[in-house]
Short mmCIF file of C-alpha atoms and ligand atoms in Angstrom, two decimals:
data_model
loop_
_atom_site.label_atom_id
_atom_site.label_comp_id
_atom_site.label_asym_id
_atom_site.label_seq_id
_atom_site.Cartn_x
_atom_site.Cartn_y
_atom_site.Cartn_z
CA MET A 1 28.32 -110.90 58.48
CA SER A 2 25.65 -108.74 59.88
CA ASN A 3 26.67 -105.41 61.13
CA GLY A 4 24.75 -104.82 64.33
CA LEU A 5 23.54 -108.35 64.32
CA GLU A 6 20.34 -107.00 62.45
CA ASP A 7 17.89 -109.81 61.72
CA ILE A 8 20.10 -112.46 63.53
CA ILE A 9 18.26 -114.57 65.97
CA ALA A 10 20.76 -115.29 69.01
CA ALA A 11 18.25 -116.57 71.59
CA GLU A 12 14.96 -118.32 72.10
CA THR A 13 12.86 -116.69 74.88
CA VAL A 14 9.52 -117.19 76.60
CA LEU A 15 9.91 -113.71 78.01
CA SER A 16 8.85 -111.02 75.46
CA ASP A 17 8.21 -110.57 71.66
CA VAL A 18 8.69 -107.46 69.75
CA ASP A 19 6.71 -107.28 66.55
CA GLY A 20 8.23 -104.43 64.70
CA LEU A 21 5.78 -104.32 61.77
CA ALA A 22 2.55 -104.64 63.77
CA GLY A 23 3.83 -102.43 66.46
CA ARG A 24 3.17 -104.96 69.19
CA LEU A 25 4.89 -105.94 72.32
CA ILE A 26 3.98 -109.07 74.22
CA ILE A 27 5.19 -109.85 77.70
CA ARG A 28 4.87 -113.57 78.53
CA GLY A 29 1.65 -113.87 76.58
CA GLU A 30 0.19 -110.69 77.65
CA PRO A 31 0.01 -107.69 75.22
CA LEU A 32 1.62 -104.59 77.03
CA ALA A 33 -1.81 -102.78 76.97
CA ALA A 34 -3.19 -105.59 79.27
CA LEU A 35 -0.23 -104.82 81.78
CA ALA A 36 0.61 -101.02 81.55
CA GLY A 37 -1.57 -99.13 83.88
CA ARG A 38 -3.26 -102.29 85.06
CA VAL A 39 -0.81 -104.20 87.05
CA GLY A 40 2.06 -103.18 89.43
CA TYR A 41 5.80 -103.60 88.78
CA GLU A 42 5.86 -106.40 91.31
CA ASP A 43 3.22 -108.25 89.17
CA VAL A 44 5.36 -108.08 86.11
CA LEU A 45 8.43 -109.35 87.99
CA SER A 46 6.22 -112.37 89.04
CA LEU A 47 5.31 -112.81 85.35
CA LEU A 48 8.93 -112.54 84.08
CA TRP A 49 10.61 -114.58 86.89
CA ASP A 50 8.02 -117.36 86.93
CA GLY A 51 10.04 -120.72 86.48
CA PHE A 52 13.55 -119.09 86.89
CA PHE A 53 13.66 -119.42 90.67
CA PRO A 54 12.51 -122.47 92.42
CA ASP A 55 11.45 -120.53 95.63
CA LEU A 56 9.63 -117.56 93.90
CA PRO A 57 6.77 -116.40 96.30
CA HIS A 58 3.28 -115.76 94.61
CA ASP A 59 3.40 -112.04 95.59
CA LEU A 60 6.67 -110.14 95.43
CA ARG A 61 5.73 -106.86 97.08
CA GLN A 62 6.77 -107.64 100.62
CA PRO A 63 9.95 -109.51 99.50
CA LEU A 64 10.89 -106.58 97.22
CA GLY A 65 10.30 -104.14 100.09
CA ALA A 66 12.44 -106.14 102.51
CA ALA A 67 15.22 -106.19 99.60
CA ARG A 68 14.98 -102.30 99.55
CA ALA A 69 15.61 -102.16 103.35
CA ARG A 70 18.48 -104.65 103.10
CA MET A 71 19.89 -102.84 100.18
CA PHE A 72 19.77 -99.52 101.99
CA GLU A 73 21.39 -101.03 105.10
CA MET A 74 24.20 -102.53 103.05
CA LEU A 75 25.11 -99.41 100.98
CA HIS A 76 23.81 -96.18 102.49
CA ARG A 77 27.11 -95.60 104.12
CA GLU A 78 28.93 -95.74 100.83
CA LEU A 79 26.65 -93.03 99.18
CA PRO A 80 28.67 -89.95 100.12
CA LEU A 81 31.86 -91.62 98.21
CA VAL A 82 29.88 -91.45 94.80
CA ALA A 83 27.49 -88.58 95.33
CA ASN A 84 29.60 -86.33 93.15
CA ARG A 85 29.37 -88.59 90.21
CA SER A 86 26.48 -88.69 87.64
CA ALA A 87 23.35 -90.39 89.23
CA PHE A 88 23.83 -93.28 86.62
CA ASP A 89 27.66 -93.73 87.43
CA ALA A 90 27.03 -93.32 91.05
CA MET A 91 24.31 -96.03 90.98
CA ARG A 92 26.32 -98.34 88.88
CA SER A 93 29.46 -98.20 91.08
CA LEU A 94 27.46 -99.10 94.27
CA MET A 95 25.61 -101.84 92.54
CA ALA A 96 29.10 -103.26 91.77
CA LEU A 97 29.47 -103.90 95.38
CA LEU A 98 26.50 -106.41 95.62
CA PRO A 99 27.25 -110.13 95.92
CA ASP A 100 27.27 -111.97 92.54
CA GLY A 101 24.88 -114.67 93.30
CA THR A 102 22.28 -116.32 90.95
CA ASP A 103 19.50 -117.01 93.64
CA LEU A 104 16.20 -115.17 94.48
CA ASP A 105 17.76 -112.98 97.28
CA SER A 106 20.53 -111.64 94.71
CA ALA A 107 17.90 -110.86 92.18
CA LEU A 108 15.66 -108.92 94.67
CA LEU A 109 18.60 -107.07 95.93
CA LEU A 110 19.58 -106.02 92.40
CA THR A 111 16.02 -105.09 91.56
CA ALA A 112 15.59 -102.96 94.74
CA ALA A 113 19.00 -101.22 94.11
CA PRO A 114 18.38 -98.70 91.34
CA GLY A 115 15.36 -97.19 92.99
CA VAL A 116 16.99 -97.16 96.58
CA LEU A 117 20.19 -95.70 95.37
CA LEU A 118 18.82 -93.18 92.95
CA SER A 119 16.29 -91.76 95.64
CA ALA A 120 19.07 -91.49 98.21
CA LEU A 121 21.45 -89.83 95.86
CA LEU A 122 18.82 -87.23 94.97
CA ARG A 123 18.23 -86.55 98.73
CA LEU A 124 22.07 -86.19 99.28
CA ARG A 125 22.33 -83.84 96.32
CA ALA A 126 19.43 -81.64 97.84
CA GLY A 127 21.32 -81.56 101.24
CA ASN A 128 18.97 -83.98 102.89
CA GLN A 129 19.56 -87.22 104.63
CA PRO A 130 18.51 -90.37 102.65
CA LEU A 131 15.27 -92.00 103.93
CA THR A 132 15.00 -95.58 104.92
CA PRO A 133 12.75 -97.74 102.75
CA ASP A 134 9.18 -98.46 103.83
CA THR A 135 8.88 -102.28 103.22
CA ASP A 136 4.94 -102.08 103.22
CA LEU A 137 4.76 -99.98 100.09
CA ASP A 138 4.94 -100.92 96.56
CA HIS A 139 8.23 -100.09 94.75
CA ALA A 140 7.03 -97.13 92.68
CA THR A 141 5.55 -95.50 95.69
CA ASP A 142 8.33 -96.07 97.89
CA VAL A 143 10.87 -94.77 95.45
CA LEU A 144 8.88 -91.57 95.10
CA ARG A 145 8.48 -91.37 98.79
CA MET A 146 12.25 -91.89 99.49
CA MET A 147 13.10 -89.32 96.82
CA GLY A 148 10.54 -86.59 97.93
CA GLY A 149 10.61 -87.12 101.57
CA ALA A 150 6.77 -87.55 101.94
CA ALA A 151 4.09 -89.92 100.61
CA PRO A 152 3.81 -89.09 96.95
CA ARG A 153 0.45 -88.29 95.35
CA PRO A 154 -1.07 -91.69 94.37
CA GLU A 155 -1.66 -90.80 90.74
CA LEU A 156 2.16 -90.00 90.44
CA ALA A 157 3.04 -93.28 91.92
CA ARG A 158 0.63 -95.03 89.62
CA ALA A 159 2.22 -93.15 86.57
CA LEU A 160 5.79 -94.14 87.67
CA GLY A 161 4.35 -97.82 88.21
CA SER A 162 3.07 -97.76 84.72
CA TYR A 163 6.37 -96.57 83.39
CA LEU A 164 8.30 -99.40 85.20
CA VAL A 165 5.83 -102.07 83.85
CA THR A 166 6.18 -100.52 80.37
CA VAL A 167 9.92 -100.73 80.23
CA ALA A 168 10.48 -104.04 82.17
CA ASP A 169 11.20 -105.96 79.12
CA HIS A 170 11.65 -105.63 75.41
CA GLY A 171 13.12 -108.61 73.43
CA LEU A 172 16.94 -108.89 72.71
CA ASN A 173 17.73 -105.04 72.96
CA ALA A 174 21.39 -104.17 73.53
CA SER A 175 21.44 -104.18 77.41
CA THR A 176 19.51 -107.44 77.49
CA PHE A 177 21.88 -109.03 75.01
CA ALA A 178 24.79 -107.84 77.13
CA ALA A 179 23.16 -109.41 80.28
CA ARG A 180 22.63 -112.68 78.28
CA VAL A 181 26.14 -112.79 76.99
CA VAL A 182 27.56 -112.47 80.54
CA ALA A 183 25.13 -115.14 81.91
CA SER A 184 26.06 -117.41 79.30
CA THR A 185 29.61 -117.61 80.84
CA GLU A 186 28.13 -118.71 84.17
CA ALA A 187 28.95 -115.48 85.99
CA GLY A 188 26.36 -114.23 88.53
CA LEU A 189 23.45 -111.91 88.22
CA THR A 190 25.39 -108.74 89.41
CA SER A 191 27.93 -109.28 86.65
CA SER A 192 24.97 -109.63 84.10
CA VAL A 193 23.31 -106.65 85.33
CA LEU A 194 26.41 -104.38 85.46
CA ALA A 195 27.06 -105.26 81.72
CA ALA A 196 23.55 -104.35 80.89
CA LEU A 197 23.80 -100.97 82.76
CA GLY A 198 26.96 -100.20 80.74
CA ALA A 199 24.89 -100.81 77.30
CA LEU A 200 21.87 -99.03 78.54
CA LYS A 201 23.86 -95.87 79.27
CA GLY A 202 24.38 -94.72 75.58
CA PRO A 203 22.20 -92.28 73.94
CA LEU A 204 21.33 -94.78 71.16
CA HIS A 205 19.75 -96.90 73.90
CA GLY A 206 18.62 -95.78 77.43
CA GLY A 207 20.36 -92.35 77.26
CA ALA A 208 17.80 -90.68 75.00
CA PRO A 209 15.14 -89.25 77.17
CA GLY A 210 17.37 -86.50 78.87
CA PRO A 211 18.28 -85.22 75.43
CA VAL A 212 14.52 -85.40 74.40
CA LEU A 213 13.93 -82.69 77.19
CA ASP A 214 16.84 -80.70 75.95
CA MET A 215 15.28 -80.65 72.42
CA LEU A 216 11.95 -79.62 73.86
CA ASP A 217 13.73 -76.77 75.72
CA ALA A 218 15.80 -75.81 72.64
CA VAL A 219 12.55 -75.63 70.45
CA GLY A 220 10.97 -73.57 73.02
CA LYS A 221 7.54 -72.99 71.60
CA PRO A 222 5.24 -75.10 69.40
CA GLU A 223 5.48 -72.56 66.51
CA ASN A 224 9.39 -73.18 66.42
CA ALA A 225 9.17 -76.87 66.06
CA GLU A 226 9.12 -77.25 62.32
CA ALA A 227 12.13 -74.91 61.70
CA TRP A 228 14.26 -76.29 64.51
CA ILE A 229 13.72 -79.77 63.57
CA SER A 230 14.58 -79.13 59.79
CA ALA A 231 17.66 -77.33 60.86
CA GLU A 232 18.75 -80.18 63.09
CA LEU A 233 18.23 -82.82 60.46
CA ALA A 234 20.03 -80.55 57.81
CA ARG A 235 23.08 -80.68 60.19
CA GLY A 236 22.95 -84.38 60.25
CA GLU A 237 21.75 -84.75 63.73
CA ARG A 238 19.33 -87.50 64.94
CA LEU A 239 16.18 -86.55 66.63
CA MET A 240 16.11 -88.31 70.00
CA GLY A 241 12.91 -90.24 70.74
CA PHE A 242 12.56 -91.27 67.22
CA GLY A 243 13.32 -94.25 65.19
CA HIS A 244 14.05 -97.78 66.33
CA ARG A 245 16.00 -100.82 65.15
CA ILE A 246 12.96 -103.19 65.19
CA TYR A 247 9.76 -100.91 65.03
CA ARG A 248 8.83 -99.68 61.58
CA VAL A 249 5.67 -98.26 63.05
CA ARG A 250 4.84 -96.41 66.19
CA ASP A 251 6.47 -98.00 69.41
CA PRO A 252 3.59 -99.32 71.41
CA ARG A 253 5.30 -98.25 74.68
CA ALA A 254 4.97 -94.51 73.50
CA ASP A 255 1.03 -95.02 73.58
CA ALA A 256 1.25 -96.74 76.95
CA LEU A 257 3.11 -93.75 78.29
CA LYS A 258 0.85 -91.31 76.55
CA ALA A 259 -2.05 -92.90 78.45
CA ALA A 260 -0.27 -92.78 81.66
CA LEU A 261 0.41 -89.11 81.23
CA ALA A 262 -3.25 -88.64 80.43
CA GLN A 263 -4.06 -90.07 83.86
CA ILE A 264 -1.75 -87.33 85.53
CA SER A 265 -2.81 -84.41 83.23
CA GLY A 266 -3.05 -82.21 86.39
CA ALA A 267 0.63 -82.84 87.05
CA VAL A 268 1.82 -82.15 83.65
CA ASP A 269 2.62 -78.59 82.63
CA THR A 270 0.03 -78.00 79.88
CA ASN A 271 2.57 -75.91 77.85
CA ARG A 272 5.15 -78.70 78.07
CA MET A 273 2.42 -81.22 76.72
CA ALA A 274 1.48 -79.00 73.91
CA LEU A 275 5.06 -78.35 72.95
CA ALA A 276 5.60 -82.18 73.00
CA ALA A 277 2.71 -82.80 70.71
CA ALA A 278 3.97 -80.04 68.32
CA VAL A 279 7.40 -81.51 68.30
CA GLU A 280 6.22 -85.14 67.74
CA THR A 281 3.94 -83.99 64.85
CA ALA A 282 6.68 -81.81 63.18
CA ALA A 283 9.36 -84.52 63.69
CA LEU A 284 7.31 -87.33 62.12
CA LYS A 285 6.53 -85.02 59.13
CA ALA A 286 10.14 -84.18 58.78
CA LEU A 287 11.47 -87.70 59.25
CA LYS A 288 9.23 -88.82 56.46
CA GLN A 289 10.69 -86.28 54.07
CA HIS A 290 14.21 -86.81 55.33
CA LYS A 291 14.21 -90.54 55.14
CA PRO A 292 11.18 -91.75 52.72
CA ASP A 293 12.53 -95.11 52.60
CA ARG A 294 13.12 -95.76 56.29
CA PRO A 295 9.95 -95.44 58.40
CA LEU A 296 11.08 -93.42 61.42
CA ASP A 297 8.37 -93.12 64.21
CA THR A 298 8.01 -92.05 67.90
CA ASN A 299 9.80 -94.48 70.23
CA VAL A 300 9.41 -95.24 74.01
CA GLU A 301 11.94 -92.42 74.98
CA PHE A 302 9.86 -89.47 73.79
CA TYR A 303 6.91 -89.72 76.20
CA THR A 304 9.31 -91.20 78.87
CA ALA A 305 10.89 -87.82 79.03
CA VAL A 306 7.71 -85.86 79.58
CA LEU A 307 6.31 -88.49 81.98
CA LEU A 308 9.40 -88.68 84.29
CA GLU A 309 9.69 -84.91 84.34
CA ALA A 310 6.02 -84.79 85.43
CA VAL A 311 6.65 -87.29 88.13
CA GLY A 312 9.47 -85.19 89.47
CA PHE A 313 12.78 -86.77 88.40
CA PRO A 314 15.62 -84.43 87.22
CA ARG A 315 16.60 -85.24 83.61
CA ASP A 316 20.07 -86.53 84.42
CA CYS A 317 18.45 -89.25 86.31
CA PHE A 318 16.20 -90.57 83.48
CA THR A 319 18.47 -93.37 82.39
CA ALA A 320 18.76 -94.63 86.05
CA VAL A 321 14.96 -94.56 86.19
CA PHE A 322 14.99 -96.70 83.06
CA ALA A 323 17.32 -99.16 84.71
CA THR A 324 14.90 -99.24 87.79
CA GLY A 325 12.34 -100.93 85.51
CA ARG A 326 14.45 -102.81 82.98
CA VAL A 327 16.53 -104.63 85.68
CA GLY A 328 13.67 -107.07 86.42
CA GLY A 329 13.79 -108.04 82.49
CA TRP A 330 17.59 -108.26 82.53
CA ILE A 331 17.44 -110.76 85.53
CA ALA A 332 14.85 -112.89 83.88
CA HIS A 333 16.87 -113.09 80.66
CA ALA A 334 20.03 -113.87 82.62
CA ARG A 335 18.32 -116.71 84.34
CA GLU A 336 16.79 -118.00 81.12
CA GLN A 337 20.19 -117.92 79.35
CA ALA A 338 21.82 -119.71 82.19
CA ALA A 339 19.02 -122.43 82.12
CA THR A 340 18.56 -122.97 78.42
CA GLY A 341 21.43 -121.16 76.40
CA ARG A 342 25.00 -122.03 75.50
CA LEU A 343 28.18 -119.94 75.98
CA ILE A 344 27.58 -116.99 73.52
CA ARG A 345 30.78 -116.75 71.25
CA PRO A 346 30.16 -115.56 67.76
CA LYS A 347 32.93 -115.09 65.30
CA SER A 348 34.57 -112.07 63.62
CA ARG A 349 36.07 -111.81 60.16
CA TYR A 350 39.66 -110.85 60.37
CA ILE A 351 40.28 -107.83 57.86
CA GLY A 352 43.75 -106.73 59.20
CA PRO A 353 47.11 -107.23 57.79
CA MET A 354 48.53 -110.75 57.57
CA PRO A 355 52.00 -111.53 58.88
CA LYS A 356 54.72 -110.95 56.30
CA VAL A 357 56.09 -114.04 54.82
CA ALA A 358 59.91 -114.32 55.48
CA ALA A 359 61.91 -113.87 52.18
N1 COA B 1 16.63 -88.95 63.61
C1 COA B 1 17.26 -88.77 62.34
N2 COA B 1 17.62 -89.80 61.45
C2 COA B 1 17.58 -90.93 62.05
C3 COA B 1 17.04 -91.27 63.18
C4 COA B 1 16.65 -90.30 64.11
N3 COA B 1 16.02 -90.52 65.37
N4 COA B 1 16.94 -92.55 63.52
C5 COA B 1 17.54 -93.08 62.44
N5 COA B 1 17.87 -92.26 61.46
C6 COA B 1 18.43 -92.37 60.11
C7 COA B 1 20.01 -92.73 60.39
O1 COA B 1 20.69 -91.54 60.37
C8 COA B 1 20.19 -93.49 59.14
O2 COA B 1 20.45 -92.83 58.09
P1 COA B 1 21.54 -93.12 56.93
O3 COA B 1 21.09 -94.40 56.43
O4 COA B 1 21.49 -92.01 55.95
O5 COA B 1 22.78 -93.24 57.75
C9 COA B 1 18.80 -94.37 58.87
O6 COA B 1 17.71 -93.47 59.61
C10 COA B 1 18.80 -95.69 59.46
O7 COA B 1 19.33 -95.60 60.72
P2 COA B 1 20.06 -96.85 61.52
O8 COA B 1 21.13 -96.15 62.24
O9 COA B 1 20.34 -97.87 60.53
O10 COA B 1 18.93 -97.35 62.56
P3 COA B 1 19.19 -98.20 63.76
O11 COA B 1 18.20 -99.33 63.69
O12 COA B 1 20.70 -98.50 63.87
O13 COA B 1 18.94 -97.11 64.94
C11 COA B 1 18.22 -96.01 66.66
C12 COA B 1 17.90 -97.20 65.86
C13 COA B 1 17.18 -96.07 67.85
C14 COA B 1 19.54 -96.08 67.35
C15 COA B 1 18.04 -94.65 66.02
O14 COA B 1 16.80 -94.65 65.30
C16 COA B 1 18.29 -93.43 66.72
O15 COA B 1 19.44 -93.06 66.88
N6 COA B 1 17.29 -92.85 67.39
C17 COA B 1 17.70 -91.72 68.37
C18 COA B 1 18.05 -92.18 69.67
C19 COA B 1 16.88 -92.75 70.26
O16 COA B 1 15.68 -92.24 70.38
N7 COA B 1 17.20 -93.84 71.04
C20 COA B 1 16.29 -94.58 72.01
C21 COA B 1 15.80 -95.87 71.26
S1 COA B 1 14.51 -96.66 71.95
#
């Protein structure tokens, strides 16, 4: 028995490889550094989806734009029904209304959904009418435009694009595994994506970046970092944005996001960045003392928090933005599982009481 399925190989994949000792992420043959900040989100979708849809066009920018428009048309009337829920729950409820197909159209609608729904919900929250998608724009630019009501600064759209690329796929993480389990039963892509969304929501997976900002706020200023972190660890709390099941060194996605932040340094509050740097340094030092036998380093969520705040998302939306990027990976894995895998059905060991033998 392996609690948490640690070290168990449960799938073969051509999609991504996470090397936890080398701190390396490969997406379909490309190191993350060759993709993040260099290609758009649509290009990574083309890479991930290649071979899994017979009618996959070479360039997905226009088809994804058209899917955003269809998505908006299908669901924007339902938005007020869920607008008082958390952004993540509202998005998930509406995505449950999508048809449960396995074709390219279903994949595009599901991929368009988080960005369209999240930006529309944010508009409604601010008392504004949701904006219809612009099918000519790339996904990251259009999501920011629909959220903010005007063309975003190009460097912010590029930063969001880098983020979406950086988080698009990452081996057999909890949400991707959930997607593959559902796909192995031959259910449709919406079913897989809904299962994945449920897994992503928790703070040990995609729910960490909001709490990272809460931590930065609680620390307040760089000189408080060491004392605050020591007290937190002494109380038995985990530091959000640090540690990983696979990485024993720094998560390469943290560096990709730090590089994206450097590109938008004008938009990042310099005090926030200095505070983040001080908290990271203090946390790494304290974690080394706290768990000398367990290397705990910075993970993707730490700089995600700083980047998404700088781009303009409220912190309670960060997990929904994560879903906006990861949905492409979930779909690729679901298709790969359906094409090459078997029904996933592990065994449990019964440790409950046995029936009483009749006297
Ligand atoms: N802060 C403090 N201690 C941590 C820690 C953190 N961020 N991450 C792990 N630890 C400690 C655990 O408490 C545990 O100590 P114990 O053996 O005394 O119980 C030990 O390190 C091993 O942790 P474990 O729970 O076995 O690691 P895991 O592989 O199951 O966990 C995470 C990986 C990501 C769930 C974990 O590191 C974590 O909770 N991080 C914070 C949340 C976060 O940033 N999530 C986003 C992940 S991308």
